[in-house]
C-alpha cells in the first residue's frame, strides 16, 4: 500500500507536469503496436503526456508500451469505469486515473493506493461529492456539450478551491479561452491524435498537430488568466 506521504508526492509530481503542459492528449488506440510510435510523435511534438482511454480492449497494452518505451512520458488511463480497470491500468504503468463520471468505488480504490484520480463532474452535486473525498482537481465533462466555458465558470464559482480539466469538444479554437480561465489547470483533447490518424499510422501528422497545439498554449500563457 502506498503511504499517504508518497501518495501526496506522486500527486504533486503529476499535477506539476499537467500545470506545465496545459494539454492532455486523450487517446483511443485500437492496435497496441501503434502505442510506441504514437508516444514518440507526441514527445517530438513537445507534449510528453497521454491519457489512454479504456474504450478499446487493448488500452492496458498500449499504456504498457508507452510507459516502457518512454519512461519520461506522463502516461495515464482514461474512461476508467471500475476498480478492476483501474488495477489493470496501474499494473500497466499508468501514473494517473481519469473517469468520465464520479464513481465512488474507482475514487476510493485510487485514493487507498495514493494514485492521482480525476473523476468527471458536471454539476454542483458531483463537485460536492468529490470534495467529500478530499479531491480538489476534477475533470469537467462533457465540456462543450454541457454549456462550455460560461457553464464552467458558473458551476465553479461557489467552489473557490477546486481546479478543473475540461474535456469534450476542446479544439485549437476554443482552447485559449479555456486556458484563460484561472480555474482551469489543463484541458483534455483528442484533436492532436484522432483515432483515424493513429490507425492510419500518420505519426508525422500527429507530431505536427501537437506542435501546433503547443504553440497555441504558449500564446495563451502570454495572456493574463482571468476569473
Coordinates of N, CA and C in Angstrom, one line a residue:
X1 N 0.8 -1.2 0.0 CA 0.0 0.0 0.0 C 0.9 1.2 0.0
X2 N 0.6 2.2 -0.8 CA 1.3 3.4 -0.9 C 1.0 4.3 0.4
X3 N 2.1 4.9 1.0 CA 1.9 5.7 2.2 C 1.2 7.0 1.7
X4 N 0.6 7.7 2.7 CA 0.0 9.0 2.4 C 1.0 10.0 1.9
X5 N 2.2 10.0 2.5 CA 3.2 11.0 2.1 C 3.7 10.7 0.7
X6 N 3.8 9.4 0.4 CA 4.2 9.0 -1.0 C 3.1 9.4 -2.0
X7 N 1.9 9.1 -1.6 CA 0.8 9.5 -2.5 C 0.7 11.0 -2.8
X8 N 0.9 11.8 -1.7 CA 0.9 13.2 -2.0 C 2.1 13.7 -2.9
X9 N 3.2 13.0 -2.8 CA 4.4 13.3 -3.6 C 4.1 13.0 -5.1
X10 N 3.4 11.8 -5.3 CA 3.1 11.4 -6.6 C 2.1 12.4 -7.2
X11 N 1.0 12.7 -6.4 CA 0.0 13.7 -6.9 C 0.7 15.0 -7.3
X12 N 1.6 15.5 -6.4 CA 2.3 16.7 -6.7 C 3.1 16.7 -8.0
X13 N 3.8 15.6 -8.2 CA 4.5 15.4 -9.5 C 3.6 15.4 -10.7
X14 N 2.5 14.7 -10.6 CA 1.6 14.6 -11.8 C 1.0 16.0 -12.0
X15 N 0.5 16.6 -11.0 CA -0.1 18.0 -11.1 C 0.9 19.0 -11.6
X16 N 2.1 18.9 -11.2 CA 3.2 19.8 -11.7 C 3.4 19.7 -13.2
X17 N 3.4 18.4 -13.6 CA 3.5 18.2 -15.1 C 2.3 18.7 -15.9
X18 N 1.1 18.5 -15.3 CA -0.1 18.9 -16.0 C -0.1 20.5 -16.1
X19 N 0.3 21.1 -15.0 CA 0.3 22.6 -15.0 C 1.3 23.1 -16.0
X20 N 2.4 22.5 -16.2 CA 3.4 22.9 -17.2 C 2.9 22.7 -18.6
X21 N 2.3 21.5 -18.9 CA 1.9 21.1 -20.2 C 0.6 21.8 -20.7
X22 N -0.4 21.9 -19.8 CA -1.6 22.6 -20.0 C -2.6 21.8 -21.0
X23 N -2.1 20.7 -21.6 CA -2.9 19.9 -22.5 C -2.7 18.4 -22.2
X24 N -3.7 17.6 -22.2 CA -3.6 16.2 -22.1 C -4.2 15.6 -23.3
X25 N -3.4 15.0 -24.2 CA -3.9 14.3 -25.4 C -4.7 13.1 -24.9
X26 N -6.0 13.0 -25.3 CA -6.9 11.9 -25.0 C -6.8 10.9 -26.2
X27 N -6.4 9.7 -25.9 CA -6.0 8.7 -26.9 C -7.0 7.5 -26.9
X28 N -7.5 7.2 -28.1 CA -8.3 6.0 -28.3 C -7.5 5.1 -29.3
X29 N -6.9 4.0 -28.8 CA -6.0 3.3 -29.7 C -6.5 1.8 -29.8
X30 N -6.6 1.4 -31.0 CA -7.1 0.0 -31.3 C -5.9 -1.0 -31.4
X31 N -4.8 -0.6 -31.9 CA -3.7 -1.6 -32.1 C -2.5 -1.2 -31.2
X32 N -2.2 -2.0 -30.1 CA -1.2 -1.6 -29.2 C 0.2 -1.4 -29.8
X33 N 0.4 -2.0 -31.1 CA 1.7 -1.8 -31.8 C 1.9 -0.3 -32.1
X34 N 0.8 0.5 -32.2 CA 0.9 1.9 -32.5 C 1.3 2.7 -31.3
X35 N 1.3 2.2 -30.1 CA 1.5 3.0 -28.9 C 2.9 3.6 -28.9
X36 N 3.9 2.8 -29.2 CA 5.3 3.4 -29.1 C 5.5 4.5 -30.1
X37 N 5.2 4.3 -31.4 CA 5.4 5.4 -32.3 C 4.5 6.6 -32.1
X38 N 3.3 6.4 -31.5 CA 2.5 7.5 -31.2 C 3.1 8.3 -30.0
X39 N 3.6 7.6 -29.0 CA 4.2 8.3 -27.9 C 5.4 9.1 -28.4
X40 N 6.2 8.5 -29.3 CA 7.3 9.2 -29.9 C 6.9 10.5 -30.6
X41 N 5.8 10.4 -31.4 CA 5.3 11.6 -32.1 C 4.8 12.7 -31.1
X42 N 4.2 12.3 -30.0 CA 3.7 13.3 -29.1 C 4.9 14.0 -28.4
X43 N 5.9 13.2 -28.0 CA 7.1 13.7 -27.4 C 7.9 14.6 -28.3
X44 N 8.0 14.2 -29.6 CA 8.7 15.1 -30.5 C 8.0 16.3 -30.8
X45 N 6.7 16.3 -30.7 CA 5.8 17.5 -30.9 C 5.9 18.4 -29.7
X46 N 6.5 18.0 -28.6 CA 6.6 18.8 -27.4 C 5.6 18.5 -26.3
X47 N 4.9 17.3 -26.4 CA 3.9 17.0 -25.4 C 4.1 15.6 -24.9
X48 N 4.9 15.4 -23.9 CA 5.2 14.1 -23.3 C 4.1 13.6 -22.3
X49 N 2.9 13.5 -22.8 CA 1.8 13.1 -22.0 C 0.7 12.5 -22.8
X50 N 0.0 11.5 -22.2 CA -1.1 10.9 -22.9 C -2.1 10.3 -21.9
X51 N -3.4 10.4 -22.2 CA -4.4 9.8 -21.4 C -5.0 8.7 -22.3
X52 N -4.6 7.5 -22.1 CA -5.1 6.4 -23.0 C -6.4 5.9 -22.4
X53 N -7.5 6.0 -23.2 CA -8.8 5.6 -22.7 C -9.1 4.1 -22.8
X54 N -9.9 3.7 -21.8 CA -10.3 2.3 -21.8 C -11.6 2.1 -22.7
X55 N -11.5 2.6 -23.9 CA -12.6 2.5 -24.8 C -12.3 1.3 -25.8
X56 N -11.1 0.8 -25.7 CA -10.8 -0.4 -26.6 C -10.2 -1.5 -25.7
X57 N -10.2 -2.7 -26.3 CA -9.8 -3.9 -25.5 C -8.3 -3.8 -25.2
X58 N -7.5 -3.0 -25.9 CA -6.1 -3.1 -25.8 C -5.5 -1.9 -25.1
X59 N -6.3 -1.1 -24.3 CA -5.8 0.1 -23.7 C -4.6 -0.2 -22.7
X60 N -4.8 -1.3 -21.9 CA -3.7 -1.6 -21.0 C -2.4 -1.9 -21.7
X61 N -2.5 -2.6 -22.8 CA -1.3 -3.0 -23.6 C -0.7 -1.7 -24.1
X62 N -1.5 -0.8 -24.6 CA -1.0 0.5 -25.1 C -0.3 1.3 -24.0
X63 N -0.9 1.3 -22.8 CA -0.2 2.1 -21.7 C 1.1 1.4 -21.4
X64 N 1.2 0.1 -21.4 CA 2.4 -0.6 -21.1 C 3.5 -0.3 -22.1
X65 N 3.1 -0.3 -23.4 CA 4.0 0.0 -24.5 C 4.6 1.4 -24.3
X66 N 3.7 2.4 -24.1 CA 4.2 3.8 -23.9 C 5.1 3.9 -22.7
X67 N 4.7 3.4 -21.6 CA 5.4 3.5 -20.3 C 6.8 2.9 -20.4
X68 N 6.9 1.7 -21.0 CA 8.1 1.0 -21.1 C 9.1 1.6 -22.1
X69 N 8.6 2.1 -23.3 CA 9.4 2.6 -24.3 C 9.9 4.1 -24.0
X70 N 9.0 4.8 -23.2 CA 9.3 6.2 -22.9 C 9.0 6.5 -21.5
X71 N 9.8 6.0 -20.6 CA 9.6 6.2 -19.1 C 9.5 7.7 -18.7
X72 N 10.0 8.6 -19.6 CA 9.9 10.0 -19.2 C 8.6 10.6 -19.5
X73 N 7.7 9.8 -20.2 CA 6.4 10.3 -20.5 C 5.4 10.1 -19.4
X74 N 4.5 11.1 -19.2 CA 3.4 11.0 -18.2 C 2.3 10.3 -18.9
X75 N 2.1 9.1 -18.5 CA 1.0 8.2 -19.2 C -0.1 7.9 -18.1
X76 N -1.3 8.3 -18.5 CA -2.4 8.0 -17.6 C -3.5 7.1 -18.3
X77 N -4.5 6.8 -17.6 CA -5.6 6.0 -18.1 C -6.9 6.8 -18.0
X78 N -7.7 6.8 -19.1 CA -8.9 7.5 -19.1 C -10.1 6.5 -19.3
X79 N -11.3 7.0 -19.2 CA -12.6 6.3 -19.3 C -12.5 5.0 -18.4
X80 N -12.0 5.2 -17.2 CA -11.9 4.1 -16.2 C -13.2 4.1 -15.4
X81 N -13.9 3.0 -15.6 CA -15.3 2.8 -15.1 C -15.3 1.9 -13.8
X82 N -14.3 1.1 -13.6 CA -14.4 0.2 -12.5 C -13.0 0.1 -11.8
X83 N -13.0 -0.4 -10.5 CA -11.7 -0.6 -9.9 C -10.9 -1.6 -10.6
X84 N -11.5 -2.6 -11.3 CA -10.8 -3.6 -12.0 C -10.0 -3.0 -13.2
X85 N -10.6 -2.0 -13.9 CA -9.9 -1.3 -14.9 C -8.8 -0.5 -14.4
X86 N -9.1 0.2 -13.2 CA -8.0 1.0 -12.6 C -6.8 0.1 -12.2
X87 N -7.1 -1.1 -11.7 CA -6.0 -2.0 -11.4 C -5.2 -2.4 -12.6
X88 N -5.9 -2.7 -13.7 CA -5.2 -3.1 -15.0 C -4.3 -1.9 -15.5
X89 N -4.9 -0.7 -15.4 CA -4.1 0.5 -15.8 C -2.9 0.7 -15.0
X90 N -3.0 0.6 -13.7 CA -1.9 0.8 -12.8 C -0.8 -0.2 -13.0
X91 N -1.2 -1.5 -13.2 CA -0.3 -2.6 -13.4 C 0.5 -2.4 -14.7
X92 N -0.2 -1.7 -15.7 CA 0.4 -1.5 -17.0 C 1.4 -0.3 -16.9
X93 N 1.3 0.5 -15.9 CA 2.2 1.6 -15.8 C 1.6 3.0 -15.8
X94 N 0.3 3.1 -15.7 CA -0.4 4.4 -15.7 C -0.1 5.1 -14.4
X95 N 0.1 6.4 -14.5 CA 0.5 7.2 -13.3 C -0.6 8.0 -12.8
X96 N -1.7 8.1 -13.5 CA -2.9 8.8 -13.0 C -4.2 8.2 -13.7
X97 N -5.3 8.4 -13.0 CA -6.6 7.8 -13.5 C -7.6 8.9 -13.7
X98 N -8.3 8.8 -14.9 CA -9.3 9.7 -15.2 C -10.6 9.0 -15.5
X99 N -11.7 9.5 -15.0 CA -13.0 8.8 -15.2 C -14.0 9.8 -15.8
X100 N -15.0 9.3 -16.6 CA -15.9 10.2 -17.2 C -16.9 10.8 -16.2
X101 N -17.2 10.1 -15.1 CA -18.1 10.5 -14.1 C -17.5 10.2 -12.7
X102 N -18.4 10.5 -11.7 CA -17.9 10.3 -10.3 C -18.4 8.9 -9.8
X103 N -17.4 8.0 -9.8 CA -17.7 6.6 -9.3 C -17.0 6.5 -8.0
X104 N -17.7 6.4 -6.8 CA -17.0 6.3 -5.5 C -16.1 5.1 -5.4
X105 N -16.4 4.0 -6.1 CA -15.6 2.8 -6.0 C -14.2 3.0 -6.7
X106 N -14.2 3.7 -7.8 CA -13.0 4.0 -8.5 C -12.2 5.0 -7.7
X107 N -12.8 6.0 -7.2 CA -12.1 7.0 -6.5 C -11.5 6.4 -5.2
X108 N -12.3 5.6 -4.5 CA -11.7 5.0 -3.3 C -10.6 4.1 -3.6
X109 N -10.7 3.3 -4.6 CA -9.6 2.4 -5.0 C -8.3 3.2 -5.2
X110 N -8.4 4.3 -5.9 CA -7.2 5.1 -6.2 C -6.7 5.8 -5.0
X111 N -7.6 6.4 -4.2 CA -7.1 7.1 -3.0 C -6.4 6.2 -2.0
X112 N -7.0 5.0 -1.9 CA -6.4 4.0 -1.0 C -5.0 3.6 -1.4
X113 N -4.6 3.8 -2.6 CA -3.3 3.4 -3.2 C -2.4 4.7 -3.5
X114 N -2.9 5.8 -3.1 CA -2.1 7.0 -3.3 C -2.0 7.4 -4.7
X115 N -3.0 7.0 -5.6 CA -2.9 7.3 -7.0 C -3.7 8.5 -7.4
X116 N -3.2 9.5 -8.1 CA -3.9 10.6 -8.5 C -5.1 10.2 -9.4
X117 N -6.3 10.7 -9.0 CA -7.5 10.3 -9.7 C -8.3 11.6 -10.0
X118 N -8.8 11.7 -11.2 CA -9.6 12.9 -11.6 C -10.9 12.5 -12.2
X119 N -11.9 12.4 -11.4 CA -13.2 11.9 -11.9 C -13.9 13.1 -12.6
X120 N -14.8 12.7 -13.5 CA -15.6 13.7 -14.2 C -16.8 14.2 -13.4
X121 N -17.0 15.5 -13.5 CA -18.1 16.2 -12.8 C -18.7 17.1 -13.8
X122 N -20.0 17.5 -13.5 CA -20.7 18.4 -14.4 C -21.8 19.2 -13.6
X123 N -21.9 18.9 -12.3 CA -23.0 19.6 -11.5 C -22.4 19.9 -10.2
X124 N -23.1 20.8 -9.4 CA -22.6 21.1 -8.1 C -22.7 19.9 -7.2
X125 N -23.7 19.1 -7.4 CA -23.8 17.9 -6.5 C -22.5 17.0 -6.7
X126 N -22.1 16.8 -7.9 CA -21.0 15.9 -8.2 C -19.7 16.6 -7.7
X127 N -19.6 17.9 -7.8 CA -18.4 18.6 -7.2 C -18.3 18.4 -5.7
X128 N -19.5 18.5 -5.1 CA -19.5 18.3 -3.6 C -19.2 16.9 -3.2
X129 N -19.6 15.9 -4.0 CA -19.3 14.5 -3.8 C -17.7 14.3 -3.8
X130 N -17.1 15.0 -4.8 CA -15.7 14.9 -4.9 C -15.0 15.6 -3.8
X131 N -15.5 16.8 -3.4 CA -14.9 17.5 -2.2 C -15.0 16.6 -1.0
X132 N -16.1 15.8 -0.8 CA -16.2 14.9 0.3 C -15.2 13.9 0.4
X133 N -14.5 13.6 -0.8 CA -13.4 12.6 -0.8 C -12.1 13.3 -0.7
X134 N -12.1 14.6 -0.6 CA -10.8 15.4 -0.5 C -10.2 15.7 -1.8
X135 N -10.9 15.6 -2.9 CA -10.4 15.9 -4.2 C -10.5 17.4 -4.5
X136 N -9.5 18.0 -5.2 CA -9.5 19.4 -5.5 C -9.3 19.6 -7.0
X137 N -9.0 18.6 -7.7 CA -8.8 18.7 -9.2 C -9.7 17.7 -9.9
X138 N -10.6 18.2 -10.7 CA -11.6 17.4 -11.3 C -11.7 17.6 -12.8
X139 N -12.1 16.5 -13.5 CA -12.4 16.6 -14.9 C -13.8 17.3 -15.1
X140 N -13.9 18.2 -16.0 CA -15.2 18.8 -16.3 C -15.6 18.2 -17.7
X141 N -16.7 17.4 -17.6 CA -17.0 16.6 -18.8 C -18.5 16.4 -18.9
X142 N -19.1 16.5 -20.1 CA -18.5 16.9 -21.4 C -18.5 18.4 -21.6
X143 N -17.4 19.0 -21.7 CA -17.3 20.4 -21.5 C -18.2 21.2 -22.5
X144 N -18.0 21.1 -23.8 CA -18.8 21.9 -24.7 C -20.2 21.5 -24.7
X145 N -20.5 20.2 -24.7 CA -21.9 19.8 -24.7 C -22.7 20.3 -23.5
X146 N -22.0 20.4 -22.4 CA -22.7 20.8 -21.1 C -22.9 22.3 -21.0
X147 N -22.3 23.1 -21.9 CA -22.5 24.5 -21.9 C -21.2 25.3 -22.0
X148 N -20.1 24.6 -22.1 CA -18.8 25.3 -22.4 C -18.3 26.1 -21.2
X149 N -17.5 27.1 -21.6 CA -16.8 27.9 -20.6 C -17.8 28.7 -19.7
X150 N -18.8 29.3 -20.3 CA -19.8 30.0 -19.4 C -20.4 29.1 -18.3
X151 N -20.7 27.9 -18.7 CA -21.3 27.0 -17.7 C -20.3 26.6 -16.7
X152 N -19.0 26.4 -17.1 CA -18.0 26.0 -16.2 C -17.7 27.1 -15.2
X153 N -17.7 28.4 -15.6 CA -17.5 29.5 -14.7 C -18.6 29.6 -13.7
X154 N -19.8 29.3 -14.2 CA -21.0 29.4 -13.3 C -20.9 28.3 -12.2
X155 N -20.7 27.1 -12.6 CA -20.7 26.0 -11.7 C -19.5 26.0 -10.8
X156 N -18.4 26.6 -11.2 CA -17.1 26.6 -10.4 C -17.2 27.7 -9.4
X157 N -18.0 28.7 -9.6 CA -18.0 29.9 -8.7 C -18.1 29.7 -7.2
X158 N -19.0 28.8 -6.8 CA -19.1 28.6 -5.3 C -17.9 27.7 -4.7
X159 N -17.1 27.2 -5.6 CA -16.1 26.2 -5.1 C -14.7 26.8 -5.4
X160 N -14.3 27.7 -4.6 CA -13.1 28.5 -4.9 C -11.8 27.7 -4.9
X161 N -11.7 26.6 -4.2 CA -10.5 25.8 -4.1 C -10.4 24.7 -5.2
X162 N -11.3 24.6 -6.0 CA -11.3 23.5 -7.0 C -10.8 23.9 -8.3
X163 N -10.0 23.1 -9.0 CA -9.5 23.3 -10.3 C -10.1 22.3 -11.2
X164 N -10.1 22.6 -12.5 CA -10.8 21.7 -13.5 C -9.9 21.4 -14.7
X165 N -10.2 20.2 -15.3 CA -9.6 19.9 -16.5 C -10.7 19.6 -17.5
X166 N -11.2 20.6 -18.3 CA -12.3 20.4 -19.2 C -11.9 19.5 -20.3
X167 N -12.8 18.6 -20.7 CA -12.6 17.6 -21.8 C -13.9 17.4 -22.5
X168 N -13.9 17.3 -23.8 CA -15.1 17.1 -24.5 C -15.4 18.3 -25.4
X169 N -15.0 18.2 -26.7 CA -15.2 19.3 -27.6 C -14.2 20.4 -27.6
X170 N -13.1 20.2 -26.9 CA -12.0 21.1 -26.8 C -11.2 21.0 -28.2
X171 N -10.8 22.2 -28.7 CA -10.1 22.2 -30.0 C -9.2 23.4 -30.0
X172 N -8.4 23.6 -31.1 CA -7.5 24.8 -31.1 C -8.2 26.1 -31.0
X173 N -9.4 26.2 -31.5 CA -10.1 27.4 -31.5 C -10.6 27.9 -30.1
X174 N -11.1 26.9 -29.3 CA -11.6 27.3 -28.0 C -10.6 27.1 -26.9
X175 N -9.5 26.4 -27.2 CA -8.5 26.1 -26.1 C -8.0 27.4 -25.4
X176 N -7.7 28.5 -26.2 CA -7.2 29.7 -25.4 C -8.2 30.2 -24.4
X177 N -9.5 30.2 -24.8 CA -10.5 30.7 -23.8 C -10.5 29.9 -22.6
X178 N -10.5 28.6 -22.7 CA -10.5 27.7 -21.5 C -9.2 27.9 -20.7
X179 N -8.1 28.0 -21.3 CA -6.8 28.1 -20.6 C -6.8 29.5 -20.0
X180 N -7.5 30.5 -20.5 CA -7.5 31.8 -19.9 C -8.3 31.9 -18.6
X181 N -9.1 30.9 -18.3 CA -9.8 30.9 -17.0 C -8.9 30.3 -15.9
X182 N -8.7 31.1 -14.9 CA -7.7 30.7 -13.9 C -8.0 29.5 -13.1
X183 N -9.2 29.0 -13.2 CA -9.6 27.7 -12.5 C -9.3 26.5 -13.4
X184 N -8.9 26.7 -14.6 CA -8.6 25.6 -15.5 C -7.1 25.2 -15.4
X185 N -6.8 24.0 -14.9 CA -5.4 23.6 -14.7 C -4.9 23.1 -16.1
X186 N -5.6 22.4 -16.8 CA -5.2 21.8 -18.2 C -6.5 21.4 -18.9
X187 N -6.4 21.2 -20.2 CA -7.5 20.7 -21.0 C -7.2 19.4 -21.6
X188 N -8.2 18.5 -21.7 CA -8.0 17.3 -22.4 C -8.6 17.4 -23.8
X189 N -7.9 16.8 -24.8 CA -8.4 16.9 -26.2 C -7.9 15.7 -27.0
X190 N -8.7 15.4 -28.0 CA -8.3 14.3 -28.9 C -7.9 14.8 -30.3
X191 N -8.0 16.1 -30.6 CA -7.8 16.5 -31.9 C -6.3 16.3 -32.4
X192 N -5.4 16.3 -31.5 CA -4.0 16.1 -31.9 C -3.7 14.7 -32.4
X193 N -4.4 13.7 -31.9 CA -4.2 12.4 -32.3 C -5.5 11.6 -32.4
X194 N -6.3 12.0 -33.4 CA -7.6 11.2 -33.5 C -7.4 9.8 -33.9
X195 N -8.4 9.0 -33.6 CA -8.2 7.5 -33.8 C -7.9 7.2 -35.3
X196 N -8.5 7.9 -36.2 CA -8.2 7.5 -37.6 C -6.8 7.9 -38.0
X197 N -6.2 8.9 -37.4 CA -4.7 9.2 -37.7 C -3.8 8.1 -37.1
X198 N -4.2 7.7 -35.9 CA -3.4 6.6 -35.3 C -3.5 5.3 -36.1
X199 N -4.7 4.9 -36.4 CA -4.9 3.7 -37.2 C -4.2 3.8 -38.6
X200 N -4.2 5.0 -39.1 CA -3.5 5.2 -40.4 C -2.0 5.4 -40.3
X201 N -1.5 5.3 -39.1 CA -0.1 5.5 -38.8 C 0.5 6.8 -39.3
X202 N -0.3 7.9 -39.2 CA 0.0 9.2 -39.6 C 0.8 9.9 -38.5
X203 N 1.9 9.4 -38.1 CA 2.5 9.9 -36.9 C 3.2 11.2 -37.1
X204 N 3.7 11.5 -38.4 CA 4.2 12.8 -38.7 C 3.1 13.9 -38.6
X205 N 1.9 13.5 -39.0 CA 0.8 14.4 -38.9 C 0.5 14.7 -37.5
X206 N 0.5 13.7 -36.6 CA 0.2 13.9 -35.2 C 1.3 14.7 -34.6
X207 N 2.6 14.5 -34.9 CA 3.6 15.4 -34.4 C 3.4 16.8 -34.8
X208 N 3.1 17.1 -36.0 CA 2.9 18.4 -36.5 C 1.7 19.1 -35.8
X209 N 0.6 18.4 -35.6 CA -0.6 18.9 -34.9 C -0.3 19.2 -33.4
X210 N 0.6 18.3 -32.8 CA 1.0 18.5 -31.4 C 1.8 19.8 -31.3
X211 N 2.7 20.0 -32.3 CA 3.5 21.2 -32.3 C 2.6 22.5 -32.3
X212 N 1.6 22.4 -33.2 CA 0.6 23.5 -33.3 C -0.1 23.7 -32.0
X213 N -0.5 22.7 -31.3 CA -1.2 22.8 -30.1 C -0.3 23.5 -29.0
X214 N 1.0 23.1 -29.0 CA 1.9 23.7 -28.0 C 2.1 25.2 -28.3
X215 N 2.1 25.6 -29.6 CA 2.1 27.0 -29.9 C 0.9 27.7 -29.4
X216 N -0.3 27.1 -29.5 CA -1.5 27.7 -29.0 C -1.4 27.9 -27.5
X217 N -0.8 26.9 -26.8 CA -0.7 27.0 -25.4 C 0.3 28.2 -25.0
X218 N 1.4 28.2 -25.7 CA 2.4 29.3 -25.4 C 1.8 30.7 -25.6
X219 N 1.0 30.8 -26.7 CA 0.4 32.1 -26.9 C -0.6 32.4 -25.8
X220 N -1.3 31.4 -25.4 CA -2.3 31.6 -24.3 C -1.7 32.0 -23.0
X221 N -0.6 31.4 -22.7 CA 0.1 31.6 -21.4 C 0.6 33.1 -21.4
X222 N 0.9 33.7 -22.6 CA 1.3 35.1 -22.6 C 0.2 36.0 -22.2
X223 N -1.0 35.6 -22.2 CA -2.2 36.4 -21.9 C -2.6 36.2 -20.4
X224 N -2.7 37.2 -19.6 CA -3.1 37.0 -18.2 C -4.4 36.2 -18.1
X225 N -4.4 35.3 -17.1 CA -5.6 34.5 -16.9 C -6.6 35.2 -16.1
X226 N -7.9 35.1 -16.5 CA -9.0 35.8 -15.9 C -9.8 35.0 -15.0
X227 N -10.7 35.6 -14.3 CA -11.6 34.9 -13.4 C -12.7 34.1 -14.1

